[in-house]
């Protein structure tokens, strides 16, 4: 399944790492409880974990300029995070029995330039949910490490609730690979794709 997904969904770069073996797999139990907050997880890592205004300037390049259009068969959605912010996203419903990808983009731009990702998932016979992180595109708030983790969990939870009969593949590109990894650690997806991460 993932082999055909890899061929059908043009990942675009050789840096793609497919971690999930097949959809239907589940994650092994870990010492990190699923209910642990990003703050608790961050605090449990040794060493300094700065999240300052300078860090936000270095790591995040949010953009609210519209660079493309939403594919006509995708629907715009609003997703609420655990801390009450509204995120803007797109969803392409999966065909019956198909996998749904939850895609996390890189540190710059916004979803308006990601119509090609929706096209790739459609051509592969899959569905996809893509969201703009807080402070990106039309989403509320300011980006931060903890905030992006909350955004990732909110996107996954939305996808799982909305498309409960479909296995969910977690897919992150660049900065989104960190978000995808965090989500995969705290939620049960059927696989994980890290691209250029």
PDB file of C-alpha atoms in Angstrom:
ATOM      1  CA  UNK A   1       0.000   0.000   0.000  1.00  0.00           C
ATOM      2  CA  UNK A   2       2.643   2.549   0.987  1.00  0.00           C
ATOM      3  CA  UNK A   3       4.783   1.555  -1.988  1.00  0.00           C
ATOM      4  CA  UNK A   4       1.955   2.498  -4.357  1.00  0.00           C
ATOM      5  CA  UNK A   5       1.230   5.572  -2.238  1.00  0.00           C
ATOM      6  CA  UNK A   6       4.850   6.634  -2.562  1.00  0.00           C
ATOM      7  CA  UNK A   7       4.704   6.215  -6.335  1.00  0.00           C
ATOM      8  CA  UNK A   8       1.311   7.875  -6.696  1.00  0.00           C
ATOM      9  CA  UNK A   9       1.791  10.748  -4.276  1.00  0.00           C
ATOM     10  CA  UNK A  10       4.710  12.613  -5.778  1.00  0.00           C
ATOM     11  CA  UNK A  11       6.707  13.466  -2.695  1.00  0.00           C
ATOM     12  CA  UNK A  12       8.994  15.513  -4.886  1.00  0.00           C
ATOM     13  CA  UNK A  13      12.324  14.964  -3.133  1.00  0.00           C
ATOM     14  CA  UNK A  14      14.573  12.053  -2.293  1.00  0.00           C
ATOM     15  CA  UNK A  15      14.476  12.995   1.401  1.00  0.00           C
ATOM     16  CA  UNK A  16      11.197  11.153   1.974  1.00  0.00           C
ATOM     17  CA  UNK A  17      11.337   8.599   4.749  1.00  0.00           C
ATOM     18  CA  UNK A  18       8.484   6.187   5.065  1.00  0.00           C
ATOM     19  CA  UNK A  19       8.219   5.086   8.665  1.00  0.00           C
ATOM     20  CA  UNK A  20       4.885   3.255   8.604  1.00  0.00           C
ATOM     21  CA  UNK A  21       5.094  -0.194   7.062  1.00  0.00           C
ATOM     22  CA  UNK A  22       1.462  -0.508   6.053  1.00  0.00           C
ATOM     23  CA  UNK A  23      -1.835   1.065   6.866  1.00  0.00           C
ATOM     24  CA  UNK A  24      -3.507  -0.890   9.580  1.00  0.00           C
ATOM     25  CA  UNK A  25      -0.409  -0.967  11.765  1.00  0.00           C
ATOM     26  CA  UNK A  26      -0.649   0.471  15.240  1.00  0.00           C
ATOM     27  CA  UNK A  27       1.953   2.121  17.367  1.00  0.00           C
ATOM     28  CA  UNK A  28       3.662   0.308  20.186  1.00  0.00           C
ATOM     29  CA  UNK A  29       2.902   1.429  23.739  1.00  0.00           C
ATOM     30  CA  UNK A  30       5.218   4.174  24.938  1.00  0.00           C
ATOM     31  CA  UNK A  31       6.135   5.771  28.219  1.00  0.00           C
ATOM     32  CA  UNK A  32       4.570   9.031  27.026  1.00  0.00           C
ATOM     33  CA  UNK A  33       0.858   9.027  27.856  1.00  0.00           C
ATOM     34  CA  UNK A  34      -1.425  10.215  25.050  1.00  0.00           C
ATOM     35  CA  UNK A  35      -2.959  12.789  27.394  1.00  0.00           C
ATOM     36  CA  UNK A  36       0.377  14.474  28.086  1.00  0.00           C
ATOM     37  CA  UNK A  37       0.406  18.110  26.993  1.00  0.00           C
ATOM     38  CA  UNK A  38       3.068  19.561  24.688  1.00  0.00           C
ATOM     39  CA  UNK A  39       4.326  21.615  27.661  1.00  0.00           C
ATOM     40  CA  UNK A  40       4.768  18.478  29.776  1.00  0.00           C
ATOM     41  CA  UNK A  41       6.521  16.681  26.930  1.00  0.00           C
ATOM     42  CA  UNK A  42       8.782  19.681  26.302  1.00  0.00           C
ATOM     43  CA  UNK A  43       9.627  19.958  29.995  1.00  0.00           C
ATOM     44  CA  UNK A  44      10.583  16.287  30.152  1.00  0.00           C
ATOM     45  CA  UNK A  45      13.346  16.720  27.562  1.00  0.00           C
ATOM     46  CA  UNK A  46      16.734  17.521  29.067  1.00  0.00           C
ATOM     47  CA  UNK A  47      18.396  20.783  28.170  1.00  0.00           C
ATOM     48  CA  UNK A  48      17.120  24.249  27.389  1.00  0.00           C
ATOM     49  CA  UNK A  49      13.995  24.499  25.281  1.00  0.00           C
ATOM     50  CA  UNK A  50      13.699  28.175  24.351  1.00  0.00           C
ATOM     51  CA  UNK A  51      10.542  29.443  22.731  1.00  0.00           C
ATOM     52  CA  UNK A  52      11.270  33.109  22.384  1.00  0.00           C
ATOM     53  CA  UNK A  53      10.330  35.834  19.954  1.00  0.00           C
ATOM     54  CA  UNK A  54      13.783  35.418  18.366  1.00  0.00           C
ATOM     55  CA  UNK A  55      13.208  31.680  17.897  1.00  0.00           C
ATOM     56  CA  UNK A  56       9.870  32.384  16.230  1.00  0.00           C
ATOM     57  CA  UNK A  57      11.586  34.798  13.807  1.00  0.00           C
ATOM     58  CA  UNK A  58      14.231  32.179  12.957  1.00  0.00           C
ATOM     59  CA  UNK A  59      12.011  29.094  12.547  1.00  0.00           C
ATOM     60  CA  UNK A  60       8.645  30.319  11.283  1.00  0.00           C
ATOM     61  CA  UNK A  61       7.851  32.304   8.136  1.00  0.00           C
ATOM     62  CA  UNK A  62       4.073  32.614   8.207  1.00  0.00           C
ATOM     63  CA  UNK A  63       2.505  34.182   5.162  1.00  0.00           C
ATOM     64  CA  UNK A  64      -1.047  35.381   4.663  1.00  0.00           C
ATOM     65  CA  UNK A  65      -0.661  36.154   0.947  1.00  0.00           C
ATOM     66  CA  UNK A  66      -2.852  34.000  -1.294  1.00  0.00           C
ATOM     67  CA  UNK A  67      -0.592  32.242  -3.809  1.00  0.00           C
ATOM     68  CA  UNK A  68      -3.024  29.796  -5.379  1.00  0.00           C
ATOM     69  CA  UNK A  69      -6.589  28.589  -5.224  1.00  0.00           C
ATOM     70  CA  UNK A  70      -8.294  25.803  -3.363  1.00  0.00           C
ATOM     71  CA  UNK A  71      -8.966  22.844  -5.661  1.00  0.00           C
ATOM     72  CA  UNK A  72     -12.636  22.855  -6.659  1.00  0.00           C
ATOM     73  CA  UNK A  73     -13.327  19.450  -5.085  1.00  0.00           C
ATOM     74  CA  UNK A  74     -11.734  20.398  -1.745  1.00  0.00           C
ATOM     75  CA  UNK A  75     -13.736  21.985   1.040  1.00  0.00           C
ATOM     76  CA  UNK A  76     -12.495  24.777   3.318  1.00  0.00           C
ATOM     77  CA  UNK A  77     -12.795  23.870   6.991  1.00  0.00           C
ATOM     78  CA  UNK A  78     -12.273  25.603  10.344  1.00  0.00           C
ATOM     79  CA  UNK A  79     -10.710  23.565  13.113  1.00  0.00           C
ATOM     80  CA  UNK A  80     -10.590  24.649  16.760  1.00  0.00           C
ATOM     81  CA  UNK A  81      -7.462  23.929  18.802  1.00  0.00           C
ATOM     82  CA  UNK A  82      -7.375  22.896  22.467  1.00  0.00           C
ATOM     83  CA  UNK A  83      -6.461  26.484  23.403  1.00  0.00           C
ATOM     84  CA  UNK A  84      -9.413  27.940  21.470  1.00  0.00           C
ATOM     85  CA  UNK A  85      -7.806  29.198  18.250  1.00  0.00           C
ATOM     86  CA  UNK A  86      -9.408  28.657  14.839  1.00  0.00           C
ATOM     87  CA  UNK A  87      -7.274  27.120  12.095  1.00  0.00           C
ATOM     88  CA  UNK A  88      -8.106  27.278   8.396  1.00  0.00           C
ATOM     89  CA  UNK A  89      -7.772  24.078   6.419  1.00  0.00           C
ATOM     90  CA  UNK A  90      -8.789  22.188   3.318  1.00  0.00           C
ATOM     91  CA  UNK A  91     -10.187  18.695   3.133  1.00  0.00           C
ATOM     92  CA  UNK A  92     -10.636  16.302   0.270  1.00  0.00           C
ATOM     93  CA  UNK A  93     -12.936  13.493   1.378  1.00  0.00           C
ATOM     94  CA  UNK A  94     -11.471  10.030   0.775  1.00  0.00           C
ATOM     95  CA  UNK A  95     -13.302   7.497  -1.389  1.00  0.00           C
ATOM     96  CA  UNK A  96     -15.024   4.638   0.474  1.00  0.00           C
ATOM     97  CA  UNK A  97     -12.475   2.508   2.306  1.00  0.00           C
ATOM     98  CA  UNK A  98      -9.525   4.701   1.306  1.00  0.00           C
ATOM     99  CA  UNK A  99      -6.809   6.143   3.506  1.00  0.00           C
ATOM    100  CA  UNK A 100      -6.984   9.777   4.605  1.00  0.00           C
ATOM    101  CA  UNK A 101      -3.736  11.724   4.855  1.00  0.00           C
ATOM    102  CA  UNK A 102      -3.252  14.524   7.364  1.00  0.00           C
ATOM    103  CA  UNK A 103      -0.563  16.741   5.827  1.00  0.00           C
ATOM    104  CA  UNK A 104       1.622  19.194   7.772  1.00  0.00           C
ATOM    105  CA  UNK A 105       3.487  21.754   5.633  1.00  0.00           C
ATOM    106  CA  UNK A 106       6.856  23.437   6.122  1.00  0.00           C
ATOM    107  CA  UNK A 107       7.872  26.590   7.968  1.00  0.00           C
ATOM    108  CA  UNK A 108       6.927  29.094   5.273  1.00  0.00           C
ATOM    109  CA  UNK A 109       3.980  30.025   3.130  1.00  0.00           C
ATOM    110  CA  UNK A 110       0.474  28.716   3.689  1.00  0.00           C
ATOM    111  CA  UNK A 111      -1.994  26.213   2.262  1.00  0.00           C
ATOM    112  CA  UNK A 112      -2.842  28.430  -0.712  1.00  0.00           C
ATOM    113  CA  UNK A 113       0.294  27.094  -2.412  1.00  0.00           C
ATOM    114  CA  UNK A 114      -0.530  23.440  -1.661  1.00  0.00           C
ATOM    115  CA  UNK A 115      -3.183  22.670  -4.269  1.00  0.00           C
ATOM    116  CA  UNK A 116      -0.695  20.247  -5.825  1.00  0.00           C
ATOM    117  CA  UNK A 117      -0.636  18.200  -2.613  1.00  0.00           C
ATOM    118  CA  UNK A 118      -4.419  17.840  -2.802  1.00  0.00           C
ATOM    119  CA  UNK A 119      -4.067  16.855  -6.472  1.00  0.00           C
ATOM    120  CA  UNK A 120      -1.454  14.208  -5.600  1.00  0.00           C
ATOM    121  CA  UNK A 121      -3.634  12.644  -2.911  1.00  0.00           C
ATOM    122  CA  UNK A 122      -6.664  12.660  -5.244  1.00  0.00           C
ATOM    123  CA  UNK A 123      -4.667  10.993  -8.045  1.00  0.00           C
ATOM    124  CA  UNK A 124      -3.560   8.319  -5.571  1.00  0.00           C
ATOM    125  CA  UNK A 125      -7.201   7.597  -4.699  1.00  0.00           C
ATOM    126  CA  UNK A 126      -6.852   9.021  -1.183  1.00  0.00           C
ATOM    127  CA  UNK A 127      -8.303  11.882   0.821  1.00  0.00           C
ATOM    128  CA  UNK A 128      -6.365  14.579   2.660  1.00  0.00           C
ATOM    129  CA  UNK A 129      -6.740  17.228   5.347  1.00  0.00           C
ATOM    130  CA  UNK A 130      -4.282  20.148   5.258  1.00  0.00           C
ATOM    131  CA  UNK A 131      -4.269  22.965   7.821  1.00  0.00           C
ATOM    132  CA  UNK A 132      -2.443  26.224   8.220  1.00  0.00           C
ATOM    133  CA  UNK A 133      -0.679  26.430  11.559  1.00  0.00           C
ATOM    134  CA  UNK A 134      -1.540  29.270  13.917  1.00  0.00           C
ATOM    135  CA  UNK A 135      -0.382  32.564  12.418  1.00  0.00           C
ATOM    136  CA  UNK A 136      -0.152  31.110   8.887  1.00  0.00           C
ATOM    137  CA  UNK A 137      -2.653  31.992   6.152  1.00  0.00           C
ATOM    138  CA  UNK A 138      -6.053  32.722   7.652  1.00  0.00           C
ATOM    139  CA  UNK A 139      -5.407  30.879  10.937  1.00  0.00           C
ATOM    140  CA  UNK A 140      -5.514  32.792  14.209  1.00  0.00           C
ATOM    141  CA  UNK A 141      -2.655  33.205  16.683  1.00  0.00           C
ATOM    142  CA  UNK A 142       1.141  33.328  16.625  1.00  0.00           C
ATOM    143  CA  UNK A 143       3.349  30.322  15.818  1.00  0.00           C
ATOM    144  CA  UNK A 144       5.319  28.582  18.560  1.00  0.00           C
ATOM    145  CA  UNK A 145       6.608  25.051  19.047  1.00  0.00           C
ATOM    146  CA  UNK A 146       3.949  24.189  21.610  1.00  0.00           C
ATOM    147  CA  UNK A 147       1.276  25.858  19.482  1.00  0.00           C
ATOM    148  CA  UNK A 148       2.193  23.855  16.380  1.00  0.00           C
ATOM    149  CA  UNK A 149       1.924  20.639  18.399  1.00  0.00           C
ATOM    150  CA  UNK A 150      -1.574  21.674  19.520  1.00  0.00           C
ATOM    151  CA  UNK A 151      -2.435  22.494  15.892  1.00  0.00           C
ATOM    152  CA  UNK A 152      -1.237  19.068  14.769  1.00  0.00           C
ATOM    153  CA  UNK A 153      -3.295  17.263  17.395  1.00  0.00           C
ATOM    154  CA  UNK A 154      -6.358  19.356  16.509  1.00  0.00           C
ATOM    155  CA  UNK A 155      -5.986  18.515  12.801  1.00  0.00           C
ATOM    156  CA  UNK A 156      -5.602  14.790  13.503  1.00  0.00           C
ATOM    157  CA  UNK A 157      -8.520  14.747  15.953  1.00  0.00           C
ATOM    158  CA  UNK A 158     -10.706  16.600  13.442  1.00  0.00           C
ATOM    159  CA  UNK A 159      -9.797  14.137  10.685  1.00  0.00           C
ATOM    160  CA  UNK A 160     -10.420  11.144  12.944  1.00  0.00           C
ATOM    161  CA  UNK A 161     -13.806  12.458  14.068  1.00  0.00           C
ATOM    162  CA  UNK A 162     -14.918  13.563  10.591  1.00  0.00           C
ATOM    163  CA  UNK A 163     -13.681  10.481   8.723  1.00  0.00           C
ATOM    164  CA  UNK A 164     -13.913   7.855  11.474  1.00  0.00           C
ATOM    165  CA  UNK A 165     -14.181   4.906   9.055  1.00  0.00           C
ATOM    166  CA  UNK A 166     -10.871   5.681   7.341  1.00  0.00           C
ATOM    167  CA  UNK A 167      -7.314   4.884   8.438  1.00  0.00           C
ATOM    168  CA  UNK A 168      -5.253   8.052   8.869  1.00  0.00           C
ATOM    169  CA  UNK A 169      -1.772   8.485   7.438  1.00  0.00           C
ATOM    170  CA  UNK A 170       0.294  11.255   9.078  1.00  0.00           C
ATOM    171  CA  UNK A 171       2.474  13.157   6.578  1.00  0.00           C
ATOM    172  CA  UNK A 172       4.892  15.976   7.400  1.00  0.00           C
ATOM    173  CA  UNK A 173       7.212  17.988   5.184  1.00  0.00           C
ATOM    174  CA  UNK A 174      10.191  19.974   6.498  1.00  0.00           C
ATOM    175  CA  UNK A 175       9.052  21.678   9.723  1.00  0.00           C
ATOM    176  CA  UNK A 176       5.842  19.668   9.400  1.00  0.00           C
ATOM    177  CA  UNK A 177       7.893  16.517  10.002  1.00  0.00           C
ATOM    178  CA  UNK A 178       8.374  17.568  13.621  1.00  0.00           C
ATOM    179  CA  UNK A 179       4.659  18.208  13.991  1.00  0.00           C
ATOM    180  CA  UNK A 180       3.836  14.895  12.276  1.00  0.00           C
ATOM    181  CA  UNK A 181       6.249  13.014  14.553  1.00  0.00           C
ATOM    182  CA  UNK A 182       4.680  14.557  17.646  1.00  0.00           C
ATOM    183  CA  UNK A 183       1.196  13.665  16.419  1.00  0.00           C
ATOM    184  CA  UNK A 184       2.289  10.092  15.600  1.00  0.00           C
ATOM    185  CA  UNK A 185       3.692   9.735  19.122  1.00  0.00           C
ATOM    186  CA  UNK A 186       0.409  10.860  20.684  1.00  0.00           C
ATOM    187  CA  UNK A 187      -2.239   9.502  18.309  1.00  0.00           C
ATOM    188  CA  UNK A 188      -2.840   6.214  16.481  1.00  0.00           C
ATOM    189  CA  UNK A 189      -2.322   6.694  12.768  1.00  0.00           C
ATOM    190  CA  UNK A 190      -1.805   3.909  10.243  1.00  0.00           C
ATOM    191  CA  UNK A 191       1.563   5.249   9.111  1.00  0.00           C
ATOM    192  CA  UNK A 192       3.950   8.184   9.096  1.00  0.00           C
ATOM    193  CA  UNK A 193       5.676   9.893   6.168  1.00  0.00           C
ATOM    194  CA  UNK A 194       8.502  12.333   6.918  1.00  0.00           C
ATOM    195  CA  UNK A 195       9.537  14.299   3.853  1.00  0.00           C
ATOM    196  CA  UNK A 196      12.665  16.511   3.847  1.00  0.00           C
ATOM    197  CA  UNK A 197      12.539  16.615   7.634  1.00  0.00           C
TER     198      UNK A 197
END
